[in-house]
Amino acid sequence: MTTPNLVYERPEAFTDAPTHYCPGCTHGVAHRLVAEVLDEMKVTDRTIGVAPVGCAVFAYNYFDTDFVEAPHGRAPAMATGIKRVLPDRVVFTYQGDGDLASIGMGEIVHAAARGENLTVIFINNANYGMTGGQMAPTTLPGMKTTSSPNGRDVETQGYPIKVSEMLSTLDGVGYCVRRSLHDPKNIRLAKKAIRMAFETQVRGLGFSMVELLSTCPTNWGMTPVNSLKFVEEHMIPAYPLGDYKVSDAIKQIKI
Amino acid sequence: MPKELWKGNEAIAEAAVRAGLEAYFGYPITPQTEILEYLSRRLPELGRAFVQAESELGAINMVYGAACTGVRVMSSSSSPGVSLMMEGLSYIAGTEVPAVLVNVMRGGPGLGNIAPAQGDYYQAVRGGGHGDYPRIVLAPASVQEAIDLMVLSFDLAEKYRMITMMILDGSVGQMMEPAEMPAMQEIRRKDFKWATNGAMNRERRILSSIYINPPDEEITNLRLLSRWKEVQNNEVRYKEYFLDDAEIIVVGFGTAGRVALSAVREARAQGIKVGLFRPITVSPFPFEALDQLTGQARAFLVTEMNTGQMLDDVQLAVRGRVPVEFYGRTGGVVPFPDEILNEIQRINTAPIAADSDPRNAWLMRMTAPHSSPLPEGEGAKR
Amino acid sequence: MAVKGWIEVSDTYCKGCEICISACPQAVIELNMAQLTPKGYHPAHTFKDGCTGCAICAVVCPDAAITVYREITKVNTPVTA
């Protein structure tokens, strides 16, 4: 495959299927980073993915690994079931913010609290993409969605949930960070974080999650490029990037 | 193996272990919690997986995940908890993976109470989760039968890639009876062609209940139905008592069937030609056996601990050819054998029209001021 | 001398989202308005010289549509004593 001239090519852990995501949606970037990490760690063959309900419902079509498709929000429970009977496999869930932070809040919190050796890729794009852009738990105050047409009014619709901050309080969590996919530098940092999360898992160092600030150009009503600016200017101030929890054992990992 | 004294719930748990249970996921709820407690000790000591989940939703989805890997996995719960599991059960059915669930039923609806009841028959047999799907439902009436059916549950679930549910109630779950355990089965992970357990040099596999193209979902539903036909042809189980010359046939499952047996014995002692038909598989229901018995029967008496759910299935089998009568206690009340004996005696002496509505007639008797078995005055009030 | 590189954009995957265009440090990518992908998008392509093969376009691409190559420059073997 590789030629001496090659600098970058599509990861091997990807199937040949083109994704169903809208043009410019950073779900695709997140997928690609996961696939690159699986390639680097040479674990594709023993990885089992758990797809969510939401835009990433068809994630199983894109990774060249075994995959199951969970009920809405229940991916961490399904992943727990898989990992507990196959502890030597690499198990990850890929979940959006409606899936993880709304209907699946119970499952994610308890999987984290139990310190399940799972990796969770959490896509925060501040709305329900698949159903057409409704308000999510992560929707910013004042942000217009199809179910908060006048902008999210925190008096009646509550405040955004900061998942990484919340989960990092749990002792079962080994690695919990927030990254963004809005520019090349941050994408590289995101990939490094995904690698660390999977390293956390294969070393049995507890629950690992990478929250990725992501775009939804279609439902935000912006071009893909403007969506990236929106992440930088509006999402990051509300959801600060950073390492919310990196256990001492994980700090020692050199990759 | 020699007989030992076993408590129903613990016997179920140990029988599952001996059948090769590799993982259990559950949530405490009376009257089944002993299953969870027993396995919380037993499974870790064997190096197998036990997780007390955050909810029944969590538990059933852990079962779903483990089931996708092809291991023997189960959960147990009681009525309100099983209601919470319906989402997962539908997904498990749609994904065609084997899973075993025990429902130690209690009085309902709602929070109800923790006393023995059979109000979840419809939920177990007919409905539950969304969509078109069949499931196997077994109904033991004793601790020994619960042990035997527990082992069978895993075999059937695997054979047909189908949910197998065992429904019992707190009286079987909590009672202690002498029973014989099966020998310990070795864990042999089968090489299922569908299991998602890590590709390991084979073609990758996907397990999902999603068929975004409606014709594909239709084909899937027809496949499930064809498999169900196989189950109906091969797996119907029931027990017959004193049926050879019986003219009145009592039909009851689980605890209601067991109480009815005492009544039938007493009625026989009084010279009444009565027998008992006790379905063990309430799904697939023994329609054919009941159809054949209709030829010899003068009347059927269905006894249940609900307001007449299996009654519908018996009526479907009998098809109006002879009268079907009903006697139930509900909400966690267990009938005494005398109550059922009274019904047998009534049917034996008073002719009943074949077209009477058994549930209505029963409701009238239950609420009539003089004949009601309810506490003094209660019948009239309702 | 600047490093010379080139990219190949897959018609199968490119959705013409333009993220690579805005990310390219050399500003050598644009949508090819003369071409349509099978899905009906105008795919990205390099329209002038200057690609260094830095792969930033591939890093930001949501569809893993870009393969990046770089010309191998001969490195003079240092003479050692």
XYZ file of C-alpha atoms in Angstrom:
718
model
C 0.000 0.000 0.000
C 2.472 2.595 1.136
C 4.668 4.249 -1.390
C 7.796 6.153 -0.455
C 6.047 9.394 -1.359
C 2.998 8.869 0.753
C 2.366 11.426 3.500
C -1.261 10.693 4.320
C -3.898 8.200 3.222
C -7.293 7.048 4.367
C -6.906 4.899 7.501
C -7.020 1.130 7.073
C -9.482 0.806 9.957
C -12.037 2.510 7.733
C -14.234 0.555 5.381
C -14.700 1.796 1.824
C -18.132 3.214 2.604
C -18.600 6.971 2.169
C -20.245 8.438 5.258
C -23.823 9.667 5.282
C -22.845 12.814 7.188
C -23.641 16.237 5.764
C -20.777 18.010 3.967
C -18.370 19.534 6.444
C -19.794 17.796 9.526
C -16.953 17.069 11.927
C -18.431 13.693 12.861
C -16.328 12.577 9.917
C -13.172 14.010 11.456
C -13.897 12.288 14.764
C -14.473 8.988 12.954
C -11.238 9.391 11.058
C -9.238 10.086 14.208
C -10.618 6.980 15.888
C -9.744 4.919 12.820
C -6.213 6.361 12.754
C -5.720 5.508 16.420
C -6.985 1.941 15.899
C -4.453 1.631 13.057
C -1.602 3.028 15.123
C -2.357 0.735 18.043
C -2.981 -2.235 15.723
C -6.116 -3.202 17.621
C -8.726 -3.058 14.838
C -8.968 -6.827 14.813
C -9.952 -7.051 18.445
C -12.074 -3.938 18.706
C -15.829 -3.920 19.149
C -17.596 -0.610 18.601
C -20.955 0.398 20.001
C -22.935 2.802 17.826
C -25.517 5.177 19.292
C -28.871 6.440 18.147
C -28.497 9.831 16.514
C -26.463 11.016 13.548
C -23.800 8.387 14.234
C -26.338 5.560 14.145
C -24.610 4.174 11.059
C -21.094 4.413 12.521
C -20.931 0.635 12.185
C -20.788 1.021 8.428
C -17.531 2.944 8.510
C -15.170 1.100 10.843
C -13.621 -2.171 9.828
C -14.308 -3.697 13.242
C -17.079 -5.717 14.809
C -19.894 -3.385 15.766
C -23.185 -3.398 17.607
C -25.918 -0.786 17.514
C -27.315 0.272 20.892
C -30.714 1.632 21.892
C -30.744 5.417 22.375
C -28.421 6.319 25.249
C -27.656 2.748 26.274
C -24.305 2.331 24.544
C -22.305 2.428 27.816
C -24.503 -0.352 29.246
C -24.113 -2.491 26.129
C -20.397 -1.823 26.120
C -20.251 -2.862 29.781
C -21.914 -6.150 28.904
C -19.420 -6.788 26.115
C -16.311 -5.738 28.023
C -17.192 -7.738 31.123
C -17.341 -10.987 29.178
C -14.495 -10.140 26.774
C -12.033 -8.132 28.889
C -9.191 -8.545 26.386
C -11.109 -6.820 23.605
C -11.047 -3.096 22.958
C -14.547 -1.696 23.368
C -15.602 1.840 22.530
C -18.832 3.735 22.303
C -19.393 6.651 19.979
C -22.192 8.892 21.223
C -23.713 12.279 20.557
C -24.913 14.769 23.127
C -28.595 13.850 22.991
C -27.694 10.195 23.330
C -25.102 10.562 26.076
C -26.074 13.698 27.982
C -29.857 13.406 27.860
C -31.509 10.017 27.491
C -28.349 8.101 28.360
C -27.186 10.153 31.328
C -27.816 7.316 33.761
C -25.862 4.787 31.712
C -22.842 7.027 31.124
C -22.559 8.203 34.729
C -22.687 4.685 36.133
C -20.355 3.188 33.549
C -17.911 5.929 34.531
C -18.528 5.436 38.240
C -17.890 1.711 37.936
C -14.638 2.518 36.206
C -15.522 0.318 33.248
C -12.496 -0.108 31.011
C -14.249 1.444 28.068
C -13.470 4.340 25.783
C -16.221 6.812 25.040
C -16.032 9.234 22.127
C -18.519 11.961 22.955
C -19.590 14.360 20.216
C -20.896 17.671 21.531
C -22.475 19.705 18.749
C -25.059 21.452 20.890
C -28.127 19.984 19.222
C -29.997 16.871 18.103
C -28.704 16.503 14.574
C -30.504 13.406 13.323
C -34.008 14.575 14.179
C -33.435 17.971 12.619
C -31.731 20.250 15.102
C -33.739 20.299 18.318
C -32.439 21.646 21.612
C -30.016 19.303 23.350
C -28.800 19.385 26.957
C -25.667 20.990 25.502
C -27.409 23.756 23.534
C -25.924 27.113 24.470
C -28.047 29.686 26.304
C -29.791 31.837 23.734
C -29.017 29.426 20.898
C -31.864 28.949 18.447
C -32.923 25.413 17.614
C -36.118 23.980 16.154
C -37.425 23.367 19.676
C -36.073 26.596 21.154
C -37.103 28.890 18.305
C -36.555 32.047 20.319
C -33.226 30.865 21.630
C -32.688 28.615 24.646
C -34.232 30.419 27.587
C -32.431 29.178 30.652
C -35.333 30.267 32.869
C -37.639 27.697 31.307
C -35.294 25.364 29.447
C -32.452 25.069 31.859
C -28.713 25.312 31.467
C -26.212 23.375 29.378
C -24.703 20.274 30.946
C -20.934 20.169 31.097
C -20.347 16.472 30.835
C -16.567 16.320 31.115
C -16.554 18.493 34.228
C -19.258 16.338 35.765
C -17.768 12.926 34.979
C -14.306 14.000 36.083
C -15.579 14.076 39.679
C -15.995 10.281 39.618
C -13.243 8.094 41.030
C -13.782 5.407 38.396
C -12.704 7.790 35.648
C -9.097 7.478 34.521
C -9.058 9.852 31.598
C -11.550 12.594 30.785
C -10.714 15.505 28.504
C -12.401 17.970 26.182
C -10.986 18.787 22.778
C -12.243 20.577 19.694
C -12.270 19.738 15.992
C -12.318 23.265 14.637
C -8.763 23.637 13.304
C -5.716 21.499 12.382
C -3.913 22.075 15.656
C -6.925 21.137 17.755
C -7.643 18.146 15.561
C -4.124 16.883 16.233
C -4.625 17.418 19.960
C -7.929 15.582 19.716
C -6.260 12.639 18.062
C -3.632 12.492 20.760
C -6.384 12.495 23.369
C -8.232 9.680 21.604
C -4.995 7.712 21.568
C -4.547 8.311 25.297
C -8.115 7.242 25.954
C -7.603 3.934 24.152
C -4.228 3.476 25.890
C -6.058 3.995 29.183
C -8.399 1.197 28.262
C -5.847 -1.351 27.063
C -3.848 -0.782 30.240
C -6.926 -1.295 32.386
C -6.647 2.142 33.967
C -10.359 2.851 34.135
C -13.023 4.686 32.243
C -11.862 7.007 29.477
C -13.764 9.650 27.569
C -12.892 12.298 25.025
C -15.490 15.015 24.557
C -15.162 16.586 21.124
C -16.656 19.978 20.323
C -18.117 19.388 16.924
C -20.111 21.163 14.251
C -23.562 20.749 12.789
C -23.508 23.030 9.719
C -26.886 21.902 8.395
C -28.885 22.425 11.568
C -26.914 25.465 12.656
C -27.672 26.986 9.256
C -24.049 27.864 8.548
C -21.422 26.930 6.030
C -18.983 24.271 7.243
C -16.232 26.889 7.528
C -18.427 29.308 9.490
C -19.472 26.432 11.739
C -15.840 25.929 12.682
C -15.664 29.626 13.612
C -18.811 29.205 15.707
C -17.112 26.438 17.654
C -14.105 28.618 18.283
C -16.022 31.749 19.197
C -19.055 30.382 21.039
C -18.636 26.743 21.971
C -15.168 26.861 23.471
C -15.962 29.732 25.860
C -18.953 27.740 27.144
C -17.137 24.396 27.092
C -13.488 25.135 27.908
C -10.980 22.743 26.393
C -8.711 20.928 28.778
C -7.773 17.841 30.732
C -10.498 17.379 33.325
C -9.071 14.206 34.725
C -5.871 12.377 33.912
C -4.964 9.892 36.610
C -1.348 9.681 37.753
C -0.876 6.289 36.118
C -2.051 7.685 32.791
C 0.287 10.669 33.064
C 3.162 8.175 32.958
C 2.093 6.800 29.560
C 4.453 7.837 26.799
C 3.246 7.451 23.253
C -27.386 -35.602 42.457
C -29.200 -35.953 45.801
C -32.150 -33.747 46.614
C -31.446 -30.732 48.738
C -33.648 -28.076 50.257
C -33.584 -25.079 47.931
C -35.248 -21.701 48.059
C -36.849 -20.982 44.669
C -34.909 -17.836 43.758
C -31.561 -19.276 44.845
C -32.293 -22.519 43.046
C -32.940 -20.566 39.843
C -29.639 -18.747 40.258
C -27.636 -21.911 40.894
C -29.353 -23.739 38.045
C -28.366 -20.901 35.727
C -24.762 -21.125 36.904
C -24.755 -24.858 36.216
C -26.251 -24.263 32.773
C -23.177 -22.213 31.893
C -24.278 -18.698 32.805
C -21.287 -16.462 32.110
C -22.721 -13.092 33.011
C -25.567 -11.693 35.068
C -26.749 -8.098 35.134
C -29.561 -7.088 37.451
C -31.134 -4.572 39.756
C -32.694 -5.221 43.155
C -36.459 -5.600 43.284
C -38.628 -7.727 45.544
C -39.507 -10.583 45.297
C -36.580 -11.702 43.123
C -33.623 -10.027 44.831
C -32.220 -13.328 46.120
C -31.291 -14.206 42.534
C -29.161 -11.060 42.325
C -27.696 -11.570 45.791
C -26.885 -15.216 45.208
C -25.144 -14.512 41.911
C -23.222 -11.576 43.404
C -21.408 -14.195 45.476
C -21.440 -17.138 43.127
C -20.346 -15.678 39.793
C -17.228 -13.819 40.991
C -16.035 -16.944 42.817
C -16.169 -18.726 39.441
C -14.472 -15.834 37.657
C -17.631 -14.955 35.764
C -19.230 -11.535 35.301
C -21.681 -9.979 37.730
C -22.756 -6.341 37.630
C -25.414 -4.693 39.743
C -26.667 -2.190 37.194
C -27.886 1.347 37.794
C -31.395 0.423 36.662
C -33.286 -2.263 34.815
C -32.620 -0.243 31.659
C -28.935 -0.543 32.324
C -29.239 -4.220 33.235
C -31.089 -5.316 30.108
C -28.722 -3.392 27.857
C -25.734 -5.023 29.533
C -27.475 -8.326 28.825
C -27.924 -7.151 25.231
C -24.222 -6.332 24.893
C -23.048 -9.616 26.385
C -25.614 -11.557 24.345
C -24.096 -10.090 21.174
C -20.822 -11.839 22.047
C -22.565 -15.224 22.180
C -22.123 -16.065 25.867
C -24.889 -17.340 28.114
C -26.266 -14.273 29.858
C -29.352 -13.419 31.878
C -31.121 -10.924 34.048
C -33.959 -11.245 36.493
C -36.473 -8.789 37.791
C -40.045 -8.400 38.937
C -43.010 -6.804 37.199
C -42.222 -3.032 37.391
C -38.596 -3.756 36.603
C -39.516 -5.945 33.664
C -41.631 -3.100 32.306
C -38.482 -0.984 32.267
C -36.688 -3.698 30.328
C -39.139 -3.753 27.459
C -37.045 -1.417 25.317
C -34.054 -3.717 25.566
C -36.125 -6.839 24.980
C -37.443 -5.442 21.719
C -33.907 -4.612 20.583
C -32.647 -8.056 21.602
C -35.489 -9.647 19.660
C -34.833 -7.437 16.645
C -31.129 -8.273 16.740
C -31.853 -12.012 17.032
C -29.478 -12.709 19.881
C -30.220 -15.200 22.671
C -30.987 -13.859 26.127
C -32.714 -15.200 29.208
C -34.901 -13.212 31.585
C -36.658 -14.300 34.763
C -39.736 -12.360 35.900
C -40.790 -13.116 39.470
C -44.167 -11.441 39.091
C -45.833 -9.320 41.775
C -49.145 -7.556 42.226
C -49.792 -4.646 39.887
C -50.352 -2.447 37.949
C -48.025 0.344 38.960
C -45.982 -0.137 42.066
C -48.627 -2.594 43.248
C -47.248 -4.852 45.934
C -44.778 -7.650 46.376
C -47.267 -10.503 46.718
C -47.554 -13.320 44.152
C -49.463 -12.482 40.975
C -49.708 -13.427 37.313
C -50.731 -10.081 35.880
C -47.806 -9.951 33.443
C -49.053 -12.781 31.235
C -50.100 -10.480 28.412
C -46.861 -8.510 28.686
C -44.772 -11.661 28.567
C -46.715 -13.644 25.992
C -48.338 -11.085 23.750
C -46.672 -7.766 23.987
C -44.093 -5.909 25.947
C -41.673 -4.153 23.684
C -42.547 -2.499 20.408
C -42.649 -4.227 17.053
C -43.440 -7.704 15.777
C -41.544 -10.285 17.728
C -42.136 -13.675 19.301
C -40.570 -14.918 22.486
C -40.550 -18.142 24.458
C -42.201 -17.980 27.892
C -41.924 -20.760 30.451
C -44.017 -20.994 33.623
C -42.771 -23.263 36.428
C -44.999 -24.305 39.314
C -42.370 -25.687 41.694
C -38.764 -25.167 42.653
C -37.717 -28.317 40.803
C -39.502 -27.233 37.681
C -37.944 -23.779 37.924
C -34.503 -25.411 38.035
C -35.222 -27.614 35.042
C -36.762 -24.811 33.012
C -33.894 -22.480 33.844
C -31.477 -24.874 32.153
C -33.885 -25.338 29.253
C -34.211 -21.551 28.869
C -30.577 -21.200 27.849
C -30.787 -24.070 25.382
C -33.926 -22.698 23.756
C -32.653 -19.121 23.652
C -29.512 -20.261 21.870
C -31.218 -22.706 19.561
C -33.733 -20.173 18.284
C -31.733 -16.950 18.848
C -34.673 -15.731 20.840
C -35.557 -14.212 24.191
C -36.600 -16.884 26.621
C -38.468 -15.645 29.633
C -39.370 -17.587 32.718
C -42.378 -16.205 34.570
C -43.113 -17.246 38.107
C -44.249 -15.440 41.208
C -43.016 -14.776 44.698
C -44.515 -17.955 46.084
C -42.322 -20.164 43.886
C -39.447 -17.700 44.240
C -39.574 -17.624 48.001
C -40.664 -21.152 48.936
C -38.221 -23.857 49.989
C -38.627 -27.287 48.514
C -36.468 -30.369 48.110
C -35.030 -30.297 44.623
C -32.260 -31.817 42.560
C -29.688 -29.646 40.851
C -28.304 -30.564 37.450
C -24.594 -31.293 37.072
C -22.287 -28.349 36.469
C -21.862 -27.762 32.730
C -18.470 -26.752 31.489
C -18.345 -23.365 29.809
C -17.869 -24.007 26.130
C -17.991 -20.870 24.071
C -19.670 -21.797 20.851
C -18.439 -20.414 17.589
C -21.630 -18.662 16.585
C -21.511 -17.292 13.065
C -23.221 -14.092 14.178
C -21.402 -13.176 17.406
C -19.571 -9.852 17.605
C -16.604 -10.829 19.704
C -13.779 -9.089 17.869
C -12.980 -9.908 14.234
C -9.662 -11.705 14.893
C -8.838 -12.392 11.246
C -12.341 -13.163 10.122
C -14.765 -10.852 8.281
C -16.113 -8.210 10.620
C -19.655 -8.570 11.891
C -22.400 -6.104 12.740
C -25.274 -6.797 15.096
C -28.135 -4.375 14.993
C -31.914 -4.193 15.008
C -31.947 -1.465 12.395
C -33.348 -2.199 8.942
C -33.672 1.241 7.448
C -35.132 -0.156 4.237
C -38.699 -1.271 5.087
C -38.646 -4.361 2.809
C -35.572 -5.593 4.723
C -37.417 -5.155 8.013
C -40.368 -7.028 6.562
C -38.117 -9.919 5.533
C -36.659 -9.904 9.039
C -40.080 -10.023 10.650
C -41.089 -12.899 8.397
C -37.871 -14.707 9.319
C -38.713 -14.248 13.006
C -42.172 -15.618 12.371
C -40.852 -18.629 10.454
C -38.522 -19.382 13.329
C -41.453 -19.039 15.678
C -43.340 -21.662 13.668
C -40.458 -24.022 14.368
C -40.713 -23.227 18.068
C -44.461 -23.866 17.971
C -43.911 -27.194 16.247
C -41.157 -28.423 18.548
C -41.245 -26.791 21.937
C -44.775 -26.895 23.317
C -44.746 -28.275 26.844
C -47.531 -28.910 29.354
C -48.566 -31.263 32.143
C -51.773 -33.224 32.428
C -53.344 -34.466 35.649
C -56.360 -36.825 35.886
C -57.381 -36.003 32.351
C -58.145 -39.537 31.092
C -61.850 -39.446 31.861
C -62.134 -35.788 32.831
C -65.269 -33.935 31.807
C -64.363 -30.715 33.530
C -60.883 -29.504 32.683
C -59.195 -26.933 34.864
C -56.472 -24.908 33.117
C -53.930 -22.984 35.153
C -50.224 -22.125 34.884
C -47.588 -21.670 37.552
C -48.804 -21.173 41.090
C -52.474 -20.956 40.052
C -52.085 -24.335 38.366
C -50.470 -25.762 41.458
C -53.260 -24.525 43.748
C -55.793 -25.860 41.260
C -54.208 -29.317 41.495
C -55.095 -29.507 45.198
C -58.661 -28.536 44.338
C -58.805 -31.121 41.542
C -57.574 -33.875 43.890
C -60.250 -32.975 46.426
C -62.946 -32.865 43.742
C -61.828 -36.271 42.488
C -62.155 -37.592 46.050
C -65.738 -36.342 45.889
C -66.281 -38.262 42.673
C -66.245 -35.353 40.215
C -64.669 -36.207 36.860
C -62.255 -33.309 36.751
C -58.664 -32.975 35.604
C -55.983 -30.314 35.326
C -54.145 -29.077 32.270
C -51.094 -26.991 33.192
C -49.264 -25.206 30.346
C -45.517 -25.049 30.955
C -44.790 -23.112 27.802
C -47.371 -20.344 27.904
C -45.657 -19.147 24.731
C -45.807 -21.177 22.506
C -49.209 -21.913 23.996
C -50.451 -25.526 23.793
C -53.376 -24.724 21.509
C -53.399 -28.103 19.819
C -53.504 -30.139 23.023
C -56.388 -28.049 24.346
C -58.131 -28.310 21.002
C -58.038 -32.085 21.279
C -59.234 -32.046 24.894
C -62.254 -30.022 23.842
C -63.664 -33.235 22.373
C -63.964 -34.890 25.778
C -64.707 -31.819 27.927
C -68.079 -30.664 29.143
C -66.562 -27.413 30.415
C -63.241 -25.701 31.034
C -62.339 -23.714 34.107
C -59.435 -21.318 33.724
C -57.802 -20.262 36.989
C -55.289 -17.457 37.083
C -53.894 -14.879 39.472
C -55.040 -12.041 37.236
C -58.292 -10.848 35.691
C -58.270 -13.429 32.912
C -55.338 -13.180 30.536
C -54.462 -16.761 29.593
C -58.247 -17.114 29.454
C -58.087 -15.540 25.984
C -55.731 -18.240 24.749
C -57.877 -21.032 26.171
C -60.915 -19.522 24.478
C -58.973 -19.360 21.217
C -58.237 -23.086 21.536
C -61.762 -24.070 22.576
C -63.438 -21.845 19.973
C -66.825 -21.727 21.699
C -67.497 -25.461 21.412
C -67.968 -25.941 25.164
C -68.311 -23.400 27.973
C -65.146 -21.838 29.348
C -65.425 -20.511 32.880
C -62.998 -18.337 34.741
C -61.904 -17.936 38.303
C -59.141 -15.532 39.253
C -57.699 -13.717 42.207
C -55.674 -10.689 41.419
C -53.507 -7.909 42.801
C -51.313 -10.260 44.818
C -54.081 -12.427 46.293
C -53.451 -16.183 45.941
C -56.580 -18.350 45.696
C -57.147 -21.113 48.251
C -57.830 -24.593 46.882
C -61.325 -24.374 48.430
C -62.214 -21.428 46.236
C -61.318 -23.368 43.106
C -63.073 -26.455 44.488
C -66.237 -24.363 44.895
C -65.965 -23.358 41.248
C -65.515 -26.959 40.147
C -68.563 -27.976 42.173
C -70.594 -25.105 40.740
C -69.697 -26.031 37.177
C -70.396 -29.707 37.939
C -73.950 -29.030 39.034
C -75.153 -25.925 37.200
C -75.275 -25.940 33.392
C -73.495 -22.994 31.762
C -74.275 -21.500 28.390
C -71.428 -21.920 25.917
C -71.719 -18.313 24.843
C -71.531 -16.693 28.293
C -68.702 -14.238 28.857
C -66.592 -15.942 31.529
C -64.814 -12.788 32.617
C -68.028 -10.844 33.060
C -69.683 -13.686 34.905
C -66.694 -13.961 37.208
C -66.697 -10.210 37.859
C -70.389 -10.381 38.776
C -69.744 -13.243 41.198
C -66.722 -11.450 42.673
C -68.693 -8.299 43.358
C -72.039 -9.824 44.341
C -72.890 -9.032 47.989
C -73.446 -12.658 49.098
C -71.222 -14.882 47.016
C -68.099 -12.699 46.848
C -64.876 -14.124 48.300
C -63.785 -10.551 49.022
C -63.841 -9.322 52.640
C -67.296 -8.583 54.119
C -69.019 -5.754 52.292
C -66.139 -5.219 49.815
C -67.872 -7.009 46.981
C -70.949 -4.810 47.243
C -68.861 -1.643 47.377
C -67.359 -2.366 44.008
C 13.935 25.113 -2.243
C 10.360 24.502 -1.102
C 9.231 20.910 -0.708
C 6.996 19.793 -3.523
C 3.862 17.798 -2.829
C 0.552 16.859 -4.379
C -2.833 15.602 -3.327
C -5.387 13.237 -4.734
C -8.993 13.950 -3.827
C -11.326 10.984 -4.021
C -14.519 11.529 -5.963
C -16.155 8.851 -3.891
C -15.680 10.665 -0.614
C -15.319 14.405 -1.280
C -18.479 16.391 -0.486
C -17.132 19.795 -1.465
C -17.400 21.201 2.064
C -14.508 23.625 1.457
C -12.890 23.086 4.850
C -9.644 22.025 3.163
C -9.745 25.171 1.052
C -9.834 27.454 4.060
C -7.253 25.373 5.915
C -4.631 25.111 3.142
C -1.632 27.272 4.174
C -0.588 27.653 0.542
C -4.097 28.517 -0.700
C -3.749 26.148 -3.628
C -7.059 24.278 -3.269
C -10.410 25.239 -4.700
C -13.583 23.489 -5.760
C -13.454 22.165 -9.269
C -16.544 23.777 -10.727
C -16.020 21.918 -13.977
C -16.526 18.568 -12.318
C -19.231 16.792 -10.315
C -18.774 13.778 -8.074
C -21.213 10.856 -8.461
C -23.126 12.362 -5.507
C -23.302 15.742 -7.199
C -20.686 17.713 -5.342
C -17.965 19.839 -6.864
C -14.834 18.168 -5.520
C -11.776 19.947 -4.199
C -8.618 20.038 -6.307
C -5.355 21.930 -6.434
C -5.600 24.661 -9.011
C -2.042 25.902 -8.962
C 1.458 24.905 -7.966
C 2.636 25.393 -4.443
C 1.392 22.292 -2.600
C 4.039 21.257 -0.095
C 2.387 18.003 0.930
C 1.912 19.323 4.465
C -1.283 17.241 4.784
C -3.234 19.882 6.685
C -6.044 19.446 4.145
C -6.171 15.750 5.023
C -6.102 16.510 8.733
C -9.205 18.689 8.530
C -11.044 16.614 5.913
C -14.226 15.117 7.445
C -14.429 12.466 4.776
C -10.912 11.065 4.601
C -11.088 11.959 0.932
C -7.565 13.271 0.505
C -4.392 11.295 -0.062
C -1.219 13.342 0.275
C 2.132 12.714 -1.400
C 5.421 14.496 -1.155
C 8.359 14.394 -3.531
C 11.345 12.688 -1.977
C 14.262 15.080 -2.060
C 17.697 13.553 -2.276
C 19.596 14.059 0.905
C 23.326 14.418 0.427
C 25.089 11.733 2.384
C 27.348 13.517 4.777
C 30.957 12.720 4.247
C 32.539 11.345 7.314
C 36.182 11.012 8.046
